[in-house]
PDB file of C-alpha atoms and ligand atoms in Angstrom:
ATOM      1  CA  MET A  20      16.436  16.376  76.303  1.00 88.00           C
ATOM      2  CA  ALA A  21      14.157  18.994  77.812  1.00 97.00           C
ATOM      3  CA  GLN A  22      10.578  18.074  78.694  1.00 98.00           C
ATOM      4  CA  VAL A  23       8.467  20.579  76.801  1.00 98.00           C
ATOM      5  CA  ILE A  24       5.118  21.490  78.363  1.00 98.00           C
ATOM      6  CA  ALA A  25       2.567  23.848  76.813  1.00 98.00           C
ATOM      7  CA  VAL A  26       0.249  25.650  79.219  1.00 98.00           C
ATOM      8  CA  THR A  27      -2.816  26.143  77.116  1.00 98.00           C
ATOM      9  CA  ASN A  28      -6.534  26.903  76.972  1.00 97.00           C
ATOM     10  CA  GLN A  29      -7.971  29.172  74.302  1.00 96.00           C
ATOM     11  CA  LYS A  30     -10.317  30.687  76.856  1.00 95.00           C
ATOM     12  CA  GLY A  31      -8.914  33.998  78.062  1.00 95.00           C
ATOM     13  CA  GLY A  32      -8.079  34.817  81.648  1.00 95.00           C
ATOM     14  CA  VAL A  33      -8.168  31.301  83.090  1.00 96.00           C
ATOM     15  CA  GLY A  34      -4.732  31.453  84.731  1.00 97.00           C
ATOM     16  CA  LYS A  35      -2.385  30.221  81.992  1.00 98.00           C
ATOM     17  CA  THR A  36       0.251  32.871  82.534  1.00 98.00           C
ATOM     18  CA  THR A  37      -0.035  32.762  86.309  1.00 98.00           C
ATOM     19  CA  THR A  38       0.349  28.997  86.237  1.00 98.00           C
ATOM     20  CA  THR A  39       3.297  29.125  83.820  1.00 98.00           C
ATOM     21  CA  ILE A  40       5.227  31.666  85.898  1.00 98.00           C
ATOM     22  CA  ASN A  41       4.601  30.009  89.231  1.00 98.00           C
ATOM     23  CA  VAL A  42       5.195  26.455  88.098  1.00 98.00           C
ATOM     24  CA  ALA A  43       8.398  27.528  86.328  1.00 98.00           C
ATOM     25  CA  TYR A  44       9.612  29.200  89.504  1.00 98.00           C
ATOM     26  CA  ASN A  45       8.777  26.234  91.727  1.00 98.00           C
ATOM     27  CA  LEU A  46      10.413  23.742  89.383  1.00 98.00           C
ATOM     28  CA  THR A  47      13.659  25.721  89.648  1.00 98.00           C
ATOM     29  CA  LYS A  48      13.311  25.611  93.437  1.00 98.00           C
ATOM     30  CA  ALA A  49      13.153  21.826  93.085  1.00 98.00           C
ATOM     31  CA  GLY A  50      16.469  21.937  91.234  1.00 98.00           C
ATOM     32  CA  LYS A  51      15.320  21.889  87.597  1.00 98.00           C
ATOM     33  CA  SER A  52      16.643  24.278  84.990  1.00 98.00           C
ATOM     34  CA  VAL A  53      13.678  25.894  83.274  1.00 98.00           C
ATOM     35  CA  LEU A  54      13.078  27.984  80.176  1.00 98.00           C
ATOM     36  CA  LEU A  55       9.798  29.888  80.064  1.00 98.00           C
ATOM     37  CA  VAL A  56       8.746  30.683  76.503  1.00 98.00           C
ATOM     38  CA  ASP A  57       6.337  33.599  76.307  1.00 98.00           C
ATOM     39  CA  LEU A  58       4.269  32.736  73.249  1.00 98.00           C
ATOM     40  CA  ASP A  59       1.541  35.301  73.872  1.00 97.00           C
ATOM     41  CA  PRO A  60       1.818  38.716  72.164  1.00 95.00           C
ATOM     42  CA  GLN A  61       0.303  40.208  75.352  1.00 95.00           C
ATOM     43  CA  GLY A  62       3.665  39.478  76.956  1.00 95.00           C
ATOM     44  CA  ASN A  63       2.223  38.970  80.442  1.00 96.00           C
ATOM     45  CA  ALA A  64       4.703  36.259  81.401  1.00 97.00           C
ATOM     46  CA  SER A  65       7.599  38.503  80.385  1.00 96.00           C
ATOM     47  CA  SER A  66       6.378  41.443  82.427  1.00 95.00           C
ATOM     48  CA  GLY A  67       5.325  39.194  85.312  1.00 96.00           C
ATOM     49  CA  LEU A  68       8.977  38.202  85.707  1.00 96.00           C
ATOM     50  CA  SER A  69      10.177  41.722  84.903  1.00 93.00           C
ATOM     51  CA  VAL A  70      12.342  40.776  81.961  1.00 94.00           C
ATOM     52  CA  SER A  71      12.856  43.304  79.200  1.00 87.00           C
ATOM     53  CA  ARG A  72      10.480  43.129  76.245  1.00 83.00           C
ATOM     54  CA  ASP A  73      12.717  45.369  74.145  1.00 85.00           C
ATOM     55  CA  LYS A  74      15.430  42.805  73.610  1.00 90.00           C
ATOM     56  CA  THR A  75      15.477  39.750  71.392  1.00 89.00           C
ATOM     57  CA  THR A  76      12.100  38.074  71.456  1.00 93.00           C
ATOM     58  CA  THR A  77      10.153  34.949  70.642  1.00 96.00           C
ATOM     59  CA  ARG A  78       9.340  36.539  67.329  1.00 95.00           C
ATOM     60  CA  ASP A  79      13.021  36.868  66.396  1.00 95.00           C
ATOM     61  CA  VAL A  80      13.552  33.197  67.133  1.00 96.00           C
ATOM     62  CA  LEU A  81      10.457  31.978  65.283  1.00 96.00           C
ATOM     63  CA  SER A  82      11.234  34.090  62.245  1.00 93.00           C
ATOM     64  CA  GLY A  83      14.791  32.775  62.161  1.00 93.00           C
ATOM     65  CA  LYS A  84      16.452  36.108  62.960  1.00 94.00           C
ATOM     66  CA  SER A  85      18.012  34.892  66.178  1.00 95.00           C
ATOM     67  CA  SER A  86      19.100  31.631  67.726  1.00 96.00           C
ATOM     68  CA  LEU A  87      17.383  30.525  70.922  1.00 97.00           C
ATOM     69  CA  LYS A  88      20.656  30.764  72.797  1.00 96.00           C
ATOM     70  CA  ASP A  89      21.177  34.414  71.894  1.00 96.00           C
ATOM     71  CA  ALA A  90      17.587  35.364  72.594  1.00 96.00           C
ATOM     72  CA  VAL A  91      16.923  33.989  76.075  1.00 97.00           C
ATOM     73  CA  GLN A  92      17.245  36.283  79.066  1.00 97.00           C
ATOM     74  CA  LYS A  93      18.197  35.447  82.598  1.00 96.00           C
ATOM     75  CA  THR A  94      15.741  36.290  85.375  1.00 97.00           C
ATOM     76  CA  SER A  95      16.448  37.257  88.997  1.00 95.00           C
ATOM     77  CA  TYR A  96      16.016  33.595  89.872  1.00 96.00           C
ATOM     78  CA  SER A  97      18.733  31.049  89.367  1.00 96.00           C
ATOM     79  CA  LYS A  98      18.017  28.341  86.782  1.00 98.00           C
ATOM     80  CA  LEU A  99      15.085  30.323  85.330  1.00 98.00           C
ATOM     81  CA  ASP A 100      15.473  31.826  81.858  1.00 98.00           C
ATOM     82  CA  VAL A 101      12.812  33.517  79.738  1.00 98.00           C
ATOM     83  CA  LEU A 102      12.295  33.917  76.043  1.00 97.00           C
ATOM     84  CA  ALA A 103      10.417  37.206  76.192  1.00 97.00           C
ATOM     85  CA  THR A 104       7.871  38.511  73.748  1.00 95.00           C
ATOM     86  CA  ASP A 105       6.331  41.763  72.634  1.00 88.00           C
ATOM     87  CA  ALA A 106       3.209  42.758  70.723  1.00 91.00           C
ATOM     88  CA  GLU A 107       5.009  42.284  67.398  1.00 91.00           C
ATOM     89  CA  LEU A 108       4.590  38.547  67.786  1.00 94.00           C
ATOM     90  CA  ALA A 109       0.962  39.007  66.754  1.00 92.00           C
ATOM     91  CA  THR A 110       1.950  39.677  63.129  1.00 93.00           C
ATOM     92  CA  LEU A 111       4.159  36.615  62.855  1.00 93.00           C
ATOM     93  CA  GLU A 112       1.214  34.315  62.176  1.00 90.00           C
ATOM     94  CA  THR A 113       0.394  36.080  58.916  1.00 91.00           C
ATOM     95  CA  GLU A 114       4.035  36.540  58.019  1.00 91.00           C
ATOM     96  CA  ILE A 115       4.765  32.823  58.047  1.00 92.00           C
ATOM     97  CA  ALA A 116       1.262  31.644  57.071  1.00 90.00           C
ATOM     98  CA  THR A 117       2.303  30.240  53.700  1.00 92.00           C
ATOM     99  CA  GLU A 118       5.606  28.712  54.750  1.00 93.00           C
ATOM    100  CA  LYS A 119       5.936  25.006  54.772  1.00 93.00           C
ATOM    101  CA  ASN A 120       7.393  24.639  58.278  1.00 95.00           C
ATOM    102  CA  ARG A 121       5.093  27.265  59.818  1.00 96.00           C
ATOM    103  CA  ALA A 122       3.661  24.883  62.401  1.00 97.00           C
ATOM    104  CA  ILE A 123       6.977  23.485  63.625  1.00 97.00           C
ATOM    105  CA  ARG A 124       9.057  26.645  63.972  1.00 97.00           C
ATOM    106  CA  LEU A 125       9.046  26.484  67.742  1.00 98.00           C
ATOM    107  CA  LYS A 126       9.789  22.768  67.738  1.00 98.00           C
ATOM    108  CA  GLU A 127      12.849  23.399  65.588  1.00 97.00           C
ATOM    109  CA  ALA A 128      13.976  26.295  67.769  1.00 97.00           C
ATOM    110  CA  LEU A 129      13.703  24.209  70.945  1.00 98.00           C
ATOM    111  CA  LYS A 130      15.662  21.277  69.599  1.00 95.00           C
ATOM    112  CA  ASP A 131      18.668  20.753  71.894  1.00 94.00           C
ATOM    113  CA  ALA A 132      17.499  23.483  74.300  1.00 97.00           C
ATOM    114  CA  PRO A 133      19.787  22.976  77.315  1.00 98.00           C
ATOM    115  CA  TYR A 134      17.107  22.879  80.040  1.00 98.00           C
ATOM    116  CA  ASP A 135      15.368  20.205  82.077  1.00 98.00           C
ATOM    117  CA  VAL A 136      11.953  21.703  81.386  1.00 98.00           C
ATOM    118  CA  VAL A 137      10.575  24.184  78.859  1.00 98.00           C
ATOM    119  CA  LEU A 138       7.220  25.755  79.782  1.00 98.00           C
ATOM    120  CA  ILE A 139       5.291  27.554  77.050  1.00 98.00           C
ATOM    121  CA  ASP A 140       2.740  30.225  77.953  1.00 98.00           C
ATOM    122  CA  CYS A 141       0.176  30.077  75.131  1.00 98.00           C
ATOM    123  CA  PRO A 142      -2.084  32.891  73.920  1.00 98.00           C
ATOM    124  CA  PRO A 143      -5.873  32.613  74.324  1.00 97.00           C
ATOM    125  CA  SER A 144      -6.508  31.243  70.832  1.00 96.00           C
ATOM    126  CA  LEU A 145      -6.077  28.069  68.829  1.00 96.00           C
ATOM    127  CA  GLY A 146      -4.177  29.816  66.042  1.00 95.00           C
ATOM    128  CA  LEU A 147      -0.776  29.122  64.570  1.00 96.00           C
ATOM    129  CA  LEU A 148       1.121  30.153  67.695  1.00 97.00           C
ATOM    130  CA  THR A 149      -0.727  27.611  69.818  1.00 98.00           C
ATOM    131  CA  VAL A 150      -0.336  24.978  67.105  1.00 97.00           C
ATOM    132  CA  ASN A 151       3.420  25.656  67.242  1.00 98.00           C
ATOM    133  CA  ALA A 152       3.320  25.087  70.987  1.00 98.00           C
ATOM    134  CA  LEU A 153       1.341  21.852  70.623  1.00 98.00           C
ATOM    135  CA  SER A 154       3.749  20.593  67.955  1.00 98.00           C
ATOM    136  CA  ALA A 155       6.760  21.331  70.132  1.00 98.00           C
ATOM    137  CA  ALA A 156       5.354  19.926  73.369  1.00 98.00           C
ATOM    138  CA  HIS A 157       5.531  16.507  74.945  1.00 98.00           C
ATOM    139  CA  SER A 158       2.480  17.362  76.989  1.00 98.00           C
ATOM    140  CA  VAL A 159       0.037  20.081  77.973  1.00 98.00           C
ATOM    141  CA  ILE A 160      -1.190  21.542  81.214  1.00 98.00           C
ATOM    142  CA  ILE A 161      -4.718  22.915  80.933  1.00 98.00           C
ATOM    143  CA  PRO A 162      -5.739  25.499  83.532  1.00 98.00           C
ATOM    144  CA  VAL A 163      -9.488  25.649  84.011  1.00 96.00           C
ATOM    145  CA  GLN A 164     -11.374  28.209  86.013  1.00 93.00           C
ATOM    146  CA  THR A 165     -14.163  26.519  87.932  1.00 87.00           C
ATOM    147  CA  GLU A 166     -17.103  28.512  86.632  1.00 83.00           C
ATOM    148  CA  TYR A 167     -20.118  27.961  84.442  1.00 77.00           C
ATOM    149  CA  TYR A 168     -18.546  28.261  80.987  1.00 81.00           C
ATOM    150  CA  ALA A 169     -15.358  26.501  81.993  1.00 83.00           C
ATOM    151  CA  LEU A 170     -15.987  23.321  80.069  1.00 86.00           C
ATOM    152  CA  GLU A 171     -17.365  24.869  76.903  1.00 85.00           C
ATOM    153  CA  GLY A 172     -14.136  25.490  75.015  1.00 88.00           C
ATOM    154  CA  LEU A 173     -12.391  22.343  76.175  1.00 94.00           C
ATOM    155  CA  GLY A 174     -13.888  20.242  73.382  1.00 93.00           C
ATOM    156  CA  GLN A 175     -12.288  22.497  70.773  1.00 95.00           C
ATOM    157  CA  LEU A 176      -8.948  22.334  72.539  1.00 96.00           C
ATOM    158  CA  LEU A 177      -9.060  18.538  72.681  1.00 97.00           C
ATOM    159  CA  GLU A 178     -10.068  18.437  69.003  1.00 97.00           C
ATOM    160  CA  THR A 179      -7.118  20.671  68.093  1.00 97.00           C
ATOM    161  CA  MET A 180      -4.812  18.396  70.070  1.00 98.00           C
ATOM    162  CA  LYS A 181      -6.184  15.427  68.152  1.00 98.00           C
ATOM    163  CA  LEU A 182      -5.458  17.114  64.817  1.00 98.00           C
ATOM    164  CA  VAL A 183      -1.955  18.032  65.931  1.00 98.00           C
ATOM    165  CA  ARG A 184      -1.375  14.412  66.980  1.00 98.00           C
ATOM    166  CA  GLN A 185      -2.475  13.189  63.556  1.00 98.00           C
ATOM    167  CA  ALA A 186      -0.404  15.625  61.549  1.00 97.00           C
ATOM    168  CA  LEU A 187       2.558  16.741  63.575  1.00 97.00           C
ATOM    169  CA  ASN A 188       3.110  15.293  67.016  1.00 98.00           C
ATOM    170  CA  PRO A 189       1.727  11.775  67.586  1.00 98.00           C
ATOM    171  CA  HIS A 190       2.733  11.507  71.247  1.00 97.00           C
ATOM    172  CA  LEU A 191       1.264  14.774  72.539  1.00 98.00           C
ATOM    173  CA  ALA A 192      -0.176  13.969  75.975  1.00 98.00           C
ATOM    174  CA  ILE A 193      -2.241  15.692  78.642  1.00 98.00           C
ATOM    175  CA  LEU A 194       0.037  16.102  81.637  1.00 98.00           C
ATOM    176  CA  GLY A 195      -2.834  17.460  83.653  1.00 98.00           C
ATOM    177  CA  VAL A 196      -5.818  19.732  84.135  1.00 98.00           C
ATOM    178  CA  VAL A 197      -5.600  22.209  86.980  1.00 98.00           C
ATOM    179  CA  MET A 198      -8.446  24.102  88.583  1.00 96.00           C
ATOM    180  CA  THR A 199      -7.541  27.743  89.101  1.00 96.00           C
ATOM    181  CA  MET A 200      -9.093  30.733  90.882  1.00 94.00           C
ATOM    182  CA  HIS A 201     -11.207  28.230  92.738  1.00 93.00           C
ATOM    183  CA  ASN A 202     -13.805  29.432  95.140  1.00 88.00           C
ATOM    184  CA  SER A 203     -14.676  26.372  97.172  1.00 80.00           C
ATOM    185  CA  ARG A 204     -17.764  27.866  98.747  1.00 77.00           C
ATOM    186  CA  THR A 205     -19.960  27.743  95.676  1.00 82.00           C
ATOM    187  CA  THR A 206     -21.989  24.738  94.583  1.00 84.00           C
ATOM    188  CA  LEU A 207     -21.142  25.720  91.022  1.00 84.00           C
ATOM    189  CA  SER A 208     -17.425  25.195  91.681  1.00 85.00           C
ATOM    190  CA  SER A 209     -18.114  21.728  93.052  1.00 86.00           C
ATOM    191  CA  GLN A 210     -20.282  20.867  90.051  1.00 88.00           C
ATOM    192  CA  VAL A 211     -17.568  21.935  87.633  1.00 90.00           C
ATOM    193  CA  GLU A 212     -15.051  19.976  89.669  1.00 90.00           C
ATOM    194  CA  GLU A 213     -17.223  16.856  89.422  1.00 91.00           C
ATOM    195  CA  GLN A 214     -17.557  17.240  85.676  1.00 92.00           C
ATOM    196  CA  LEU A 215     -13.825  17.717  85.253  1.00 94.00           C
ATOM    197  CA  ARG A 216     -13.138  14.642  87.340  1.00 94.00           C
ATOM    198  CA  ALA A 217     -15.571  12.605  85.249  1.00 93.00           C
ATOM    199  CA  ASN A 218     -13.945  13.781  82.018  1.00 94.00           C
ATOM    200  CA  PHE A 219     -10.261  13.816  82.897  1.00 96.00           C
ATOM    201  CA  LYS A 220     -10.100  11.248  85.732  1.00 96.00           C
ATOM    202  CA  ASP A 221      -6.542  10.851  87.023  1.00 97.00           C
ATOM    203  CA  ARG A 222      -5.378  13.690  84.744  1.00 98.00           C
ATOM    204  CA  LEU A 223      -7.079  16.212  87.028  1.00 97.00           C
ATOM    205  CA  PHE A 224      -4.469  17.471  89.483  1.00 98.00           C
ATOM    206  CA  GLU A 225      -5.320  17.022  93.159  1.00 97.00           C
ATOM    207  CA  THR A 226      -4.062  20.514  93.899  1.00 97.00           C
ATOM    208  CA  VAL A 227      -6.648  23.220  93.424  1.00 96.00           C
ATOM    209  CA  VAL A 228      -5.375  26.785  93.121  1.00 97.00           C
ATOM    210  CA  PRO A 229      -7.637  29.029  95.213  1.00 96.00           C
ATOM    211  CA  ARG A 230      -8.599  32.551  94.292  1.00 95.00           C
ATOM    212  CA  ASN A 231      -6.044  34.496  96.294  1.00 97.00           C
ATOM    213  CA  ILE A 232      -5.275  38.194  96.171  1.00 98.00           C
ATOM    214  CA  ARG A 233      -1.535  37.621  96.658  1.00 98.00           C
ATOM    215  CA  VAL A 234      -1.420  35.643  93.422  1.00 98.00           C
ATOM    216  CA  ALA A 235      -3.004  38.552  91.571  1.00 98.00           C
ATOM    217  CA  GLU A 236      -0.704  41.137  93.181  1.00 98.00           C
ATOM    218  CA  ALA A 237       2.594  39.358  92.566  1.00 98.00           C
ATOM    219  CA  PRO A 238       2.977  40.178  88.817  1.00 97.00           C
ATOM    220  CA  SER A 239       2.783  43.914  89.475  1.00 96.00           C
ATOM    221  CA  HIS A 240       5.913  43.418  91.565  1.00 96.00           C
ATOM    222  CA  GLY A 241       7.479  41.370  88.781  1.00 96.00           C
ATOM    223  CA  LYS A 242       7.623  38.332  91.021  1.00 97.00           C
ATOM    224  CA  PRO A 243       6.289  34.794  91.290  1.00 98.00           C
ATOM    225  CA  VAL A 244       3.915  34.571  94.260  1.00 98.00           C
ATOM    226  CA  GLY A 245       6.399  32.279  96.018  1.00 98.00           C
ATOM    227  CA  GLU A 246       8.783  35.259  96.228  1.00 98.00           C
ATOM    228  CA  TYR A 247       6.134  37.864  96.872  1.00 98.00           C
ATOM    229  CA  ASP A 248       4.381  36.085  99.731  1.00 98.00           C
ATOM    230  CA  LYS A 249       5.771  32.632 100.328  1.00 97.00           C
ATOM    231  CA  TRP A 250       3.183  31.569 102.915  1.00 98.00           C
ATOM    232  CA  SER A 251       0.090  32.768 101.107  1.00 98.00           C
ATOM    233  CA  LYS A 252      -2.483  30.157 100.119  1.00 98.00           C
ATOM    234  CA  GLY A 253      -1.733  30.795  96.455  1.00 98.00           C
ATOM    235  CA  ALA A 254       2.013  30.305  96.860  1.00 98.00           C
ATOM    236  CA  ARG A 255       1.487  27.073  98.760  1.00 98.00           C
ATOM    237  CA  ALA A 256      -0.931  25.792  96.125  1.00 98.00           C
ATOM    238  CA  TYR A 257       1.512  26.457  93.292  1.00 98.00           C
ATOM    239  CA  LYS A 258       4.262  24.723  95.233  1.00 98.00           C
ATOM    240  CA  ALA A 259       2.058  21.666  95.709  1.00 98.00           C
ATOM    241  CA  LEU A 260       0.973  21.717  92.066  1.00 98.00           C
ATOM    242  CA  SER A 261       4.600  21.833  90.932  1.00 98.00           C
ATOM    243  CA  LYS A 262       5.360  18.811  93.089  1.00 98.00           C
ATOM    244  CA  GLU A 263       2.553  16.896  91.388  1.00 98.00           C
ATOM    245  CA  ILE A 264       3.861  17.988  87.998  1.00 98.00           C
ATOM    246  CA  LEU A 265       7.346  16.726  88.846  1.00 98.00           C
ATOM    247  CA  GLU A 266       5.890  13.381  89.860  1.00 98.00           C
ATOM    248  CA  ARG A 267       4.143  13.096  86.487  1.00 98.00           C
ATOM    249  CA  LEU A 268       7.200  13.934  84.397  1.00 97.00           C
ATOM    250  CA  PRO A 269       9.078  10.996  82.928  1.00 91.00           C
TER     251      PRO A 269
HETATM  252  N1  ATP B  11      -5.354  32.107  91.866  1.00 54.11           N
HETATM  253  C1  ATP B  11      -5.627  33.371  91.540  1.00 54.11           C
HETATM  254  N2  ATP B  11      -6.173  34.213  92.439  1.00 54.11           N
HETATM  255  C2  ATP B  11      -6.474  35.482  92.116  1.00 54.11           C
HETATM  256  N3  ATP B  11      -6.238  36.044  90.923  1.00 54.11           N
HETATM  257  C3  ATP B  11      -5.692  35.257  89.969  1.00 54.11           C
HETATM  258  C4  ATP B  11      -5.351  33.891  90.233  1.00 54.11           C
HETATM  259  N4  ATP B  11      -4.840  33.363  89.090  1.00 54.11           N
HETATM  260  C5  ATP B  11      -4.842  34.351  88.186  1.00 54.11           C
HETATM  261  N5  ATP B  11      -5.353  35.495  88.688  1.00 54.11           N
HETATM  262  C6  ATP B  11      -5.535  36.777  87.998  1.00 54.11           C
HETATM  263  O1  ATP B  11      -6.504  36.578  86.985  1.00 54.11           O
HETATM  264  C7  ATP B  11      -6.143  37.270  85.787  1.00 54.11           C
HETATM  265  C8  ATP B  11      -5.989  36.272  84.646  1.00 54.11           C
HETATM  266  O2  ATP B  11      -4.920  35.381  84.936  1.00 54.11           O
HETATM  267  P1  ATP B  11      -3.837  35.010  83.833  1.00 54.11           P
HETATM  268  O3  ATP B  11      -3.287  36.241  83.202  1.00 54.11           O
HETATM  269  O4  ATP B  11      -2.888  34.074  84.436  1.00 54.11           O
HETATM  270  O5  ATP B  11      -4.769  34.247  82.785  1.00 54.11           O
HETATM  271  P2  ATP B  11      -4.423  33.852  81.291  1.00 54.11           P
HETATM  272  O6  ATP B  11      -5.187  32.607  81.007  1.00 54.11           O
HETATM  273  O7  ATP B  11      -2.975  33.820  81.068  1.00 54.11           O
HETATM  274  O8  ATP B  11      -5.052  35.080  80.492  1.00 54.11           O
HETATM  275  P3  ATP B  11      -4.917  35.341  78.907  1.00 54.11           P
HETATM  276  O9  ATP B  11      -5.838  34.360  78.265  1.00 54.11           O
HETATM  277  O10 ATP B  11      -5.332  36.768  78.726  1.00 54.11           O
HETATM  278  O11 ATP B  11      -3.480  35.096  78.548  1.00 54.11           O
HETATM  279  C9  ATP B  11      -4.855  38.000  86.125  1.00 54.11           C
HETATM  280  O12 ATP B  11      -5.161  39.308  86.498  1.00 54.11           O
HETATM  281  C10 ATP B  11      -4.288  37.230  87.292  1.00 54.11           C
HETATM  282  O13 ATP B  11      -3.464  38.016  88.125  1.00 54.11           O
HETATM  283 MG1   MG B  12      -1.822  34.811  79.627  1.00 54.11          MG
END
């Protein structure tokens, strides 16, 4: 059975999509077959891997119009498939709001998914889409940008996870917290790092992803940074992070 991992944090712009794309890519390089589910109507993960957003999408699968198998697209990278999304996904939440299985649609769709790992790129909210991701997942990866407000929303995320555990998914675990866009020169970064370590202990990944221009440029070329500039600091960090992730998987 696939290990399902949701990459989540309701704070916007903290590196969820970047982390999802680059971890997915590196896990395939380590021999795993990976499905990336783009669960964000912004569709950044889809465009970052240059898959078409005009074909069958996450929305079609969650609304029952398509099977997962028919909807996934291959990428340029072997062993890496994507379930793409488009802006239409945003209206799905209201469409299925009154349906009984609304929170477990993704879980049902991913049952028997023929991959080693499924990585879900969540939107920056704690709405029904994210709840679907948390219900479907074995664990979560939480990217955190090391800046002043970094810790503020984390309480709400942990509370949401607690509710999901109670109602839908008792074994939902934190696979890890990863510091992204880190600027090691500031005292603020080190303070945030200390606080994260105090709160998450061994769940905080050793690897810190630095702020690195190559990481930011790669999506405009439709590539993971490991393809765009293999020896950049960002590419090396995501490779190391993926190694840690593999070590934590059962
Ligand atoms: N390590 C990094 N170095 C430099 N730029 C980065 C790095 N990680 C991410 N970025 C850039 O920061 C921006 C936000 O990153 P990303 O889209 O991954 O965040 P997100 O959490 O998915 O955002 P959203 O909440 O909108 O979905 C993007 O422009 C991305 O290219
Ligand atoms: Mg994103």
